[in-house]
Coordinates of C-alpha atoms and ligand atoms in Angstrom, one line a residue:
M28 CA 0.0 0.0 0.0
S29 CA 1.3 3.4 -0.9
A30 CA 2.6 5.6 1.9
D31 CA 1.6 8.7 -0.1
P32 CA -0.6 10.9 2.1
I33 CA -2.1 12.7 -0.9
T34 CA -3.3 9.4 -2.5
L35 CA -4.6 8.2 0.9
A36 CA -6.4 11.5 1.6
R37 CA -8.1 11.4 -1.8
D38 CA -9.3 7.8 -1.3
L39 CA -10.7 8.8 2.1
L40 CA -12.4 12.0 0.8
R41 CA -14.2 9.9 -1.8
C42 CA -16.0 8.0 0.9
P43 CA -19.2 10.0 1.7
S44 CA -19.1 9.4 5.5
V45 CA -21.5 12.0 6.8
T46 CA -22.3 11.1 10.4
P47 CA -23.6 8.5 11.1
R48 CA -22.8 6.8 7.8
E49 CA -19.5 4.8 7.5
G50 CA -19.4 5.6 3.7
G51 CA -16.6 3.1 3.1
A52 CA -14.0 5.2 5.1
L53 CA -13.4 2.6 7.8
T54 CA -13.5 -0.2 5.2
F55 CA -10.7 1.6 3.4
M56 CA -8.7 2.1 6.7
E57 CA -9.2 -1.6 7.6
R58 CA -7.7 -2.7 4.2
V59 CA -4.7 -0.4 4.6
L60 CA -4.0 -1.3 8.2
A61 CA -4.6 -5.0 7.8
G62 CA -2.2 -5.0 4.8
A63 CA 0.4 -3.4 7.0
G64 CA 0.1 -6.1 9.7
F65 CA -2.3 -4.5 12.1
T66 CA -5.0 -6.5 13.9
V67 CA -8.1 -4.6 13.1
H68 CA -11.4 -4.5 15.0
R69 CA -14.6 -3.0 13.5
L70 CA -17.1 -2.1 16.2
V71 CA -20.7 -1.0 15.9
F72 CA -22.1 0.7 19.0
S73 CA -25.8 1.3 19.7
E74 CA -27.8 3.5 22.0
P75 CA -31.6 3.8 22.3
G76 CA -32.8 6.7 20.3
A77 CA -29.5 7.2 18.4
D78 CA -28.2 5.8 15.1
D79 CA -25.8 2.8 15.3
V80 CA -22.3 4.0 14.4
E81 CA -19.2 2.1 13.2
N82 CA -15.8 2.6 14.8
L83 CA -12.4 1.1 14.3
Y84 CA -9.5 0.0 16.6
A85 CA -6.3 -1.4 15.1
R86 CA -3.1 -2.3 16.8
I87 CA 0.3 -3.5 15.7
G88 CA 2.9 -4.7 18.3
T89 CA 2.5 -6.1 21.8
A90 CA 5.2 -4.2 23.7
S91 CA 5.2 -0.8 25.4
P92 CA 5.4 2.0 24.9
H93 CA 2.0 2.2 23.2
L94 CA 1.2 5.2 21.1
V95 CA -2.3 5.8 20.0
L96 CA -3.2 7.8 16.9
A97 CA -6.8 9.0 17.3
G98 CA -9.3 10.6 15.0
H99 CA -12.7 10.5 13.3
T100 CA -13.7 9.6 9.7
D101 CA -17.2 11.1 9.9
V102 CA -17.8 14.5 8.4
V103 CA -20.4 17.2 8.6
P104 CA -22.8 17.5 5.7
P105 CA -21.5 19.4 2.7
G106 CA -24.5 21.8 2.5
D107 CA -25.4 23.1 -1.0
E108 CA -23.1 21.0 -3.2
S109 CA -23.5 23.4 -6.1
R110 CA -21.7 26.1 -4.1
W111 CA -18.5 24.0 -4.0
R112 CA -15.8 24.8 -6.6
H113 CA -15.1 21.1 -6.7
P114 CA -17.5 18.4 -5.6
P115 CA -17.3 17.7 -1.9
F116 CA -16.7 13.9 -2.3
A117 CA -14.6 13.8 -5.4
G118 CA -11.1 14.3 -3.9
E119 CA -10.1 16.7 -6.7
I120 CA -6.8 18.6 -6.7
A121 CA -6.5 22.0 -8.3
D122 CA -3.3 24.1 -8.2
G123 CA -1.8 22.0 -5.4
V124 CA -4.9 22.2 -3.2
L125 CA -7.0 19.1 -2.4
F126 CA -10.8 19.9 -2.0
G127 CA -13.4 17.9 -0.1
R128 CA -15.5 17.6 3.0
G129 CA -13.1 16.3 5.6
A130 CA -10.0 17.6 3.9
V131 CA -8.9 19.2 7.2
D132 CA -11.5 17.9 9.7
M133 CA -10.0 15.4 9.6
K134 CA -9.5 12.8 6.9
G135 CA -6.5 14.7 5.7
A136 CA -4.8 14.2 9.1
I137 CA -5.8 10.5 9.2
A138 CA -4.2 10.0 5.8
C139 CA -1.0 11.6 7.2
Q140 CA -1.1 9.3 10.3
L141 CA -1.5 6.3 8.0
A142 CA 1.3 7.4 5.6
A143 CA 3.7 8.1 8.5
V144 CA 3.0 4.7 10.1
L145 CA 3.3 2.8 6.8
D146 CA 6.6 4.6 6.2
Y147 CA 7.8 4.0 9.7
L148 CA 7.0 0.3 9.5
A149 CA 8.7 0.0 6.1
A150 CA 11.9 1.4 7.7
N151 CA 11.7 -0.9 10.7
S152 CA 11.1 -4.4 9.3
S153 CA 7.3 -4.0 9.8
E154 CA 7.7 -4.1 13.6
P155 CA 7.3 -1.0 15.8
K156 CA 9.7 -0.8 18.8
G157 CA 6.6 -0.8 21.0
S158 CA 2.9 -0.7 19.9
I159 CA 1.0 1.6 17.6
S160 CA -2.8 1.8 17.6
F161 CA -5.4 3.7 15.6
L162 CA -8.5 4.7 17.5
I163 CA -11.0 5.9 14.9
T164 CA -14.6 6.8 15.4
G165 CA -17.4 7.5 13.0
D166 CA -19.4 9.5 15.7
E167 CA -17.6 12.7 16.4
E168 CA -19.5 15.3 14.5
G169 CA -22.9 14.0 15.6
I170 CA -24.2 13.5 19.1
A171 CA -21.2 11.4 19.8
V172 CA -22.7 8.8 22.0
N173 CA -21.6 5.8 19.9
G174 CA -18.0 6.8 19.4
T175 CA -14.8 7.5 21.3
V176 CA -16.4 7.0 24.8
K177 CA -17.5 3.5 24.0
L178 CA -14.5 2.7 22.0
L179 CA -12.2 3.6 24.9
R180 CA -14.3 1.6 27.3
W181 CA -14.3 -1.4 25.0
A182 CA -10.5 -1.2 24.6
A183 CA -10.0 -0.9 28.4
A184 CA -12.2 -4.0 29.0
R185 CA -10.0 -6.1 26.7
G186 CA -6.9 -4.9 28.6
E187 CA -5.5 -2.3 26.2
K188 CA -3.2 0.1 28.0
F189 CA -2.2 3.3 26.3
D190 CA 0.8 5.4 27.1
H191 CA 0.2 8.4 25.0
C192 CA -2.2 9.7 22.3
I193 CA -2.0 12.1 19.5
L194 CA -5.4 13.3 18.2
G195 CA -5.3 14.7 14.7
E196 CA -7.9 17.4 14.9
P197 CA -7.1 20.6 13.0
T198 CA -5.4 22.8 15.5
N199 CA -3.6 25.4 13.5
P200 CA -5.3 28.8 13.0
K201 CA -3.2 30.0 10.0
E202 CA -0.1 27.9 9.2
L203 CA 0.9 24.3 9.9
G204 CA 3.0 24.5 13.1
D205 CA 1.1 27.4 14.7
M206 CA -0.5 25.5 17.6
V207 CA -0.6 22.3 19.6
K208 CA -3.6 21.8 21.9
I209 CA -2.4 20.5 25.3
G210 CA -5.8 20.8 27.0
R211 CA -9.3 22.0 26.6
R212 CA -11.6 24.0 28.7
G213 CA -14.6 22.3 30.3
S214 CA -18.2 23.2 29.2
L215 CA -21.3 23.5 31.4
N216 CA -24.8 24.6 30.5
G217 CA -27.4 25.9 32.8
T218 CA -30.8 27.6 32.9
L219 CA -31.7 30.3 35.4
I220 CA -35.4 30.2 36.2
V221 CA -36.9 33.1 38.2
S222 CA -40.4 32.8 39.6
G223 CA -42.7 35.7 40.5
T224 CA -46.4 36.4 40.7
E225 CA -48.4 37.4 37.6
G226 CA -50.6 40.4 37.6
H227 CA -52.0 43.5 35.9
V228 CA -49.2 45.7 34.6
A229 CA -50.9 48.8 36.0
Y230 CA -50.9 47.4 39.5
P231 CA -47.3 46.2 40.0
A232 CA -47.6 46.3 43.7
L233 CA -50.1 43.4 43.5
A234 CA -47.6 41.4 41.4
D235 CA -44.0 40.2 41.7
N236 CA -42.3 40.8 38.4
P237 CA -39.7 38.1 37.7
V238 CA -38.2 40.2 34.9
R239 CA -36.8 42.7 37.4
R240 CA -35.2 39.9 39.3
I241 CA -33.8 38.0 36.4
V242 CA -32.1 41.2 35.1
A243 CA -30.5 41.8 38.5
I244 CA -29.4 38.2 38.9
M245 CA -27.9 38.1 35.3
A246 CA -26.1 41.3 35.9
A247 CA -24.6 40.0 39.2
V248 CA -23.6 36.7 37.7
M249 CA -21.8 38.4 34.8
A250 CA -20.4 41.3 36.8
E251 CA -17.0 39.8 37.8
P252 CA -14.9 37.3 35.9
L253 CA -15.2 33.8 37.2
D254 CA -11.4 33.8 37.8
A255 CA -8.3 35.5 36.4
G256 CA -7.0 32.6 34.3
S257 CA -4.3 30.1 35.0
A258 CA -0.8 29.3 33.7
H259 CA -2.2 27.5 30.6
F260 CA -5.8 28.8 30.4
D261 CA -7.7 32.0 29.7
P262 CA -10.2 33.1 32.4
S263 CA -13.3 31.0 32.7
N264 CA -16.3 32.7 31.0
L265 CA -20.0 32.7 31.4
E266 CA -22.2 33.8 28.5
F267 CA -26.0 34.1 28.5
T268 CA -27.3 32.7 25.2
S269 CA -31.0 33.3 25.6
V270 CA -33.4 35.2 27.8
D271 CA -37.1 34.2 27.5
V272 CA -40.3 35.2 29.1
G273 CA -42.6 34.2 26.2
N274 CA -45.2 36.9 27.1
K275 CA -47.4 37.9 24.2
T276 CA -49.6 40.2 26.2
V277 CA -48.8 43.8 26.8
N278 CA -50.7 44.4 30.1
V279 CA -49.7 41.2 32.0
I280 CA -46.8 40.9 34.3
P281 CA -45.5 37.3 33.7
S282 CA -45.0 34.7 36.4
E283 CA -41.7 33.3 35.2
A284 CA -38.6 34.3 33.3
R285 CA -35.8 32.1 32.1
A286 CA -32.2 32.6 30.9
R287 CA -29.9 30.0 29.4
F288 CA -26.2 30.2 29.7
N289 CA -23.0 28.3 29.0
I290 CA -19.7 28.4 30.9
R291 CA -16.3 27.5 29.5
F292 CA -14.1 26.8 32.4
N293 CA -10.4 26.3 33.1
D294 CA -8.4 24.2 35.5
L295 CA -9.1 26.5 38.5
H296 CA -12.6 25.2 38.6
T297 CA -14.6 22.0 38.8
Q298 CA -18.3 21.7 37.8
A299 CA -19.1 21.7 41.5
S300 CA -17.1 24.8 42.3
L301 CA -18.6 26.7 39.4
K302 CA -22.1 25.8 40.4
A303 CA -21.5 27.0 43.9
L304 CA -20.0 30.3 42.7
V305 CA -22.8 31.1 40.3
E306 CA -25.5 30.2 42.8
M307 CA -23.9 32.3 45.5
R308 CA -23.8 35.3 43.2
A309 CA -27.4 34.7 42.2
R310 CA -28.6 34.3 45.7
A311 CA -27.0 37.6 46.8
A312 CA -28.7 39.4 43.8
A313 CA -32.1 37.8 44.3
Q314 CA -32.4 39.3 47.8
G315 CA -34.7 36.5 49.0
G316 CA -36.7 36.4 45.8
R317 CA -37.5 33.0 44.2
F318 CA -35.1 31.5 41.6
R319 CA -33.5 28.3 40.8
I320 CA -30.8 27.1 38.4
E321 CA -31.2 23.9 36.4
W322 CA -27.8 22.4 35.4
E323 CA -27.5 20.1 32.5
P324 CA -25.3 17.0 32.9
S325 CA -21.9 17.6 31.2
N326 CA -19.2 15.2 30.2
A327 CA -17.0 18.0 29.1
N328 CA -14.5 18.5 31.9
V329 CA -11.4 20.6 31.7
F330 CA -8.1 18.8 31.2
L331 CA -4.5 19.7 30.8
T332 CA -1.6 17.5 29.5
K333 CA 1.2 19.2 31.5
P334 CA 4.2 20.3 29.4
G335 CA 7.0 17.8 29.8
V336 CA 8.8 15.1 27.8
F337 CA 5.9 14.1 25.6
V338 CA 4.7 17.6 24.8
D339 CA 8.3 18.5 24.1
L340 CA 8.7 15.6 21.7
V341 CA 5.7 16.6 19.7
S342 CA 6.5 20.3 19.6
G343 CA 10.1 19.5 18.8
A344 CA 9.0 17.4 15.8
I345 CA 6.7 20.2 14.6
A346 CA 9.5 22.8 14.9
A347 CA 12.0 20.6 13.1
V348 CA 9.7 20.1 10.1
T349 CA 7.8 23.4 9.9
G350 CA 10.4 25.8 11.3
R351 CA 7.7 27.1 13.7
Q352 CA 7.7 26.7 17.5
P353 CA 4.0 25.9 18.1
E354 CA 2.0 27.7 20.8
L355 CA 0.9 25.3 23.5
S356 CA -2.8 26.2 23.6
T357 CA -6.0 25.2 25.4
S358 CA -8.3 27.4 23.4
G359 CA -11.4 26.5 21.3
G360 CA -14.3 24.1 21.9
T361 CA -14.2 20.6 23.3
S362 CA -13.0 17.5 21.4
D363 CA -12.8 13.8 21.9
A364 CA -9.5 14.5 23.8
R365 CA -11.7 15.1 26.8
F366 CA -12.6 11.4 26.9
I367 CA -9.1 10.1 25.9
K368 CA -7.5 12.0 28.8
D369 CA -9.0 9.6 31.3
Y370 CA -6.8 6.8 29.8
C371 CA -3.5 8.5 28.9
P372 CA -1.9 11.9 28.2
V373 CA -3.2 13.3 25.0
V374 CA -2.2 16.2 22.7
E375 CA -3.8 17.4 19.5
F376 CA -2.0 18.4 16.4
G377 CA -3.4 18.3 12.8
L378 CA -4.0 20.6 9.8
V379 CA -5.0 24.2 9.5
N380 CA -8.6 24.7 10.7
A381 CA -9.5 27.8 8.6
T382 CA -11.9 25.9 6.2
M383 CA -13.4 23.2 8.5
H384 CA -17.1 22.8 8.2
K385 CA -17.2 25.3 5.4
T386 CA -18.0 25.2 1.7
D387 CA -14.8 24.4 -0.3
E388 CA -13.0 22.8 2.7
R389 CA -9.5 22.2 1.4
V390 CA -5.9 21.6 2.2
P391 CA -2.7 22.3 0.3
T392 CA -1.1 19.0 -0.6
A393 CA 2.2 20.5 0.7
D394 CA 0.5 20.5 4.2
L395 CA -0.3 16.9 3.9
V396 CA 3.3 16.1 3.1
A397 CA 4.6 18.3 6.0
L398 CA 2.1 16.9 8.5
T399 CA 3.1 13.3 7.5
A400 CA 6.8 14.3 8.1
V401 CA 5.8 15.6 11.6
Y402 CA 4.0 12.4 12.5
R403 CA 6.9 10.4 11.0
R404 CA 9.4 12.2 13.1
I405 CA 7.3 11.8 16.3
L406 CA 7.2 8.0 15.6
D407 CA 11.0 7.9 15.3
R408 CA 11.6 9.9 18.4
Y409 CA 8.9 8.2 20.5
F410 CA 10.2 4.7 19.8
A411 CA 13.9 5.6 19.9
Ligands
LIG526 ZN1 -13.0 17.0 13.9

C-alpha cells in the first residue's frame, strides 16, 4: 500500500461518510491497516434513540510504549453542493490544493497518520519498537454517544493500555505548526429560572415581576470574571445565550422568566465549584426572591496535559519540520480528547482549521506532506 498521504487522503475523501454513515471510510482504513500487519477490529455501537455507528480499533505490536493515533472519519454534511468549486466527495486537486468535505477535519490528518505509520513500518522491518494503535470513530460530528467513549471503554475492557495519544484534529489557525492543543476547557450549560407572581401591569404592587429579578441576577452573575485565568488557560467565561419570558400580552406581568447560559471553564474550577460560585452570586442578587438554576449534565470537563517530555517531543518534531515553535494552547471548543485524557496523556495536532465545516473545505497538498513528516518524526523519536 502506498505511503503517499495525498493518495490516501483522496481515497478517504471519496467516501461519503457524513455522520452516522460509514461511507466506506473505515473499510478503506481496515484494508490499509490489515495490509500493514495491524490487527483490526470493526465495532458497531448502539444507543436507544440514536443511530448505530461504526468505529475502528487497530493495533500493531504487543510491547510498550503504546502510542495511540486517534481521530474520526465522519464528516459534517457538505451543504449546498452546487456552491462548491469542486464536488465535496470527489477528492479533486487544483493548483496543489485538495478539495473535499473532511480535507482538514479530519480525513487529511488521518491520511498523514497512515502514511507516517506505513513509512515507519517499512523502515523498521514492519515491527514497531513498541505498539501503535489507531482509535478511529465515526461518531464525532454527531451527538457522539456511539463513538470514542464506548471505543475507549471497549479497549480498556479487553486490557488495552495506552501510554500516549495524538489526536489529529485541525489545531492550527493559519499555518501548519502554529498551535498544539495540550488541553481543553470544560463546558457546562445551565438555565436560570426566576419565579414571580403574575398580575396587571398597571398594578405592579399586586404582582412580583420576575423580569426585574432576572435582570438583577444576570447582571450580578456576569459582573465579575469567574477567575483570572491560570498558567495555561484563559479566564473562565459565562455567556448568557438566551433570555425568555414568552409573554405575548402587553398588560400582564408574567409569572416566570428564564435565561440560558454556557460556561467555558479552566483548571481553576470543577463543575461543583462553578455551580457553587454562580449560585452564590445569584442568591445575593435575588435578595430573597425566588429563583433556581437547572444544570444540564456535562461530560466536558477541563483537562491539561502538562508540558513535559511528551509535549516537548511533539512540539520539537513540529518545529523541526515546519520551522515554527508551536504555541501550547488550550483554546477552542471541546474535542474527543476530553474522553481520551481519562486513559492516557493526549495532545492534539493536525492541519490548518480555517476551512473546516465550510464550503470548499480544502488543504494544500504540501501541508499533507509536511504533517506526515511531523508524525513520522514523532514515531521515530517516540520509539527511539
Ligand atoms: Zn474534527
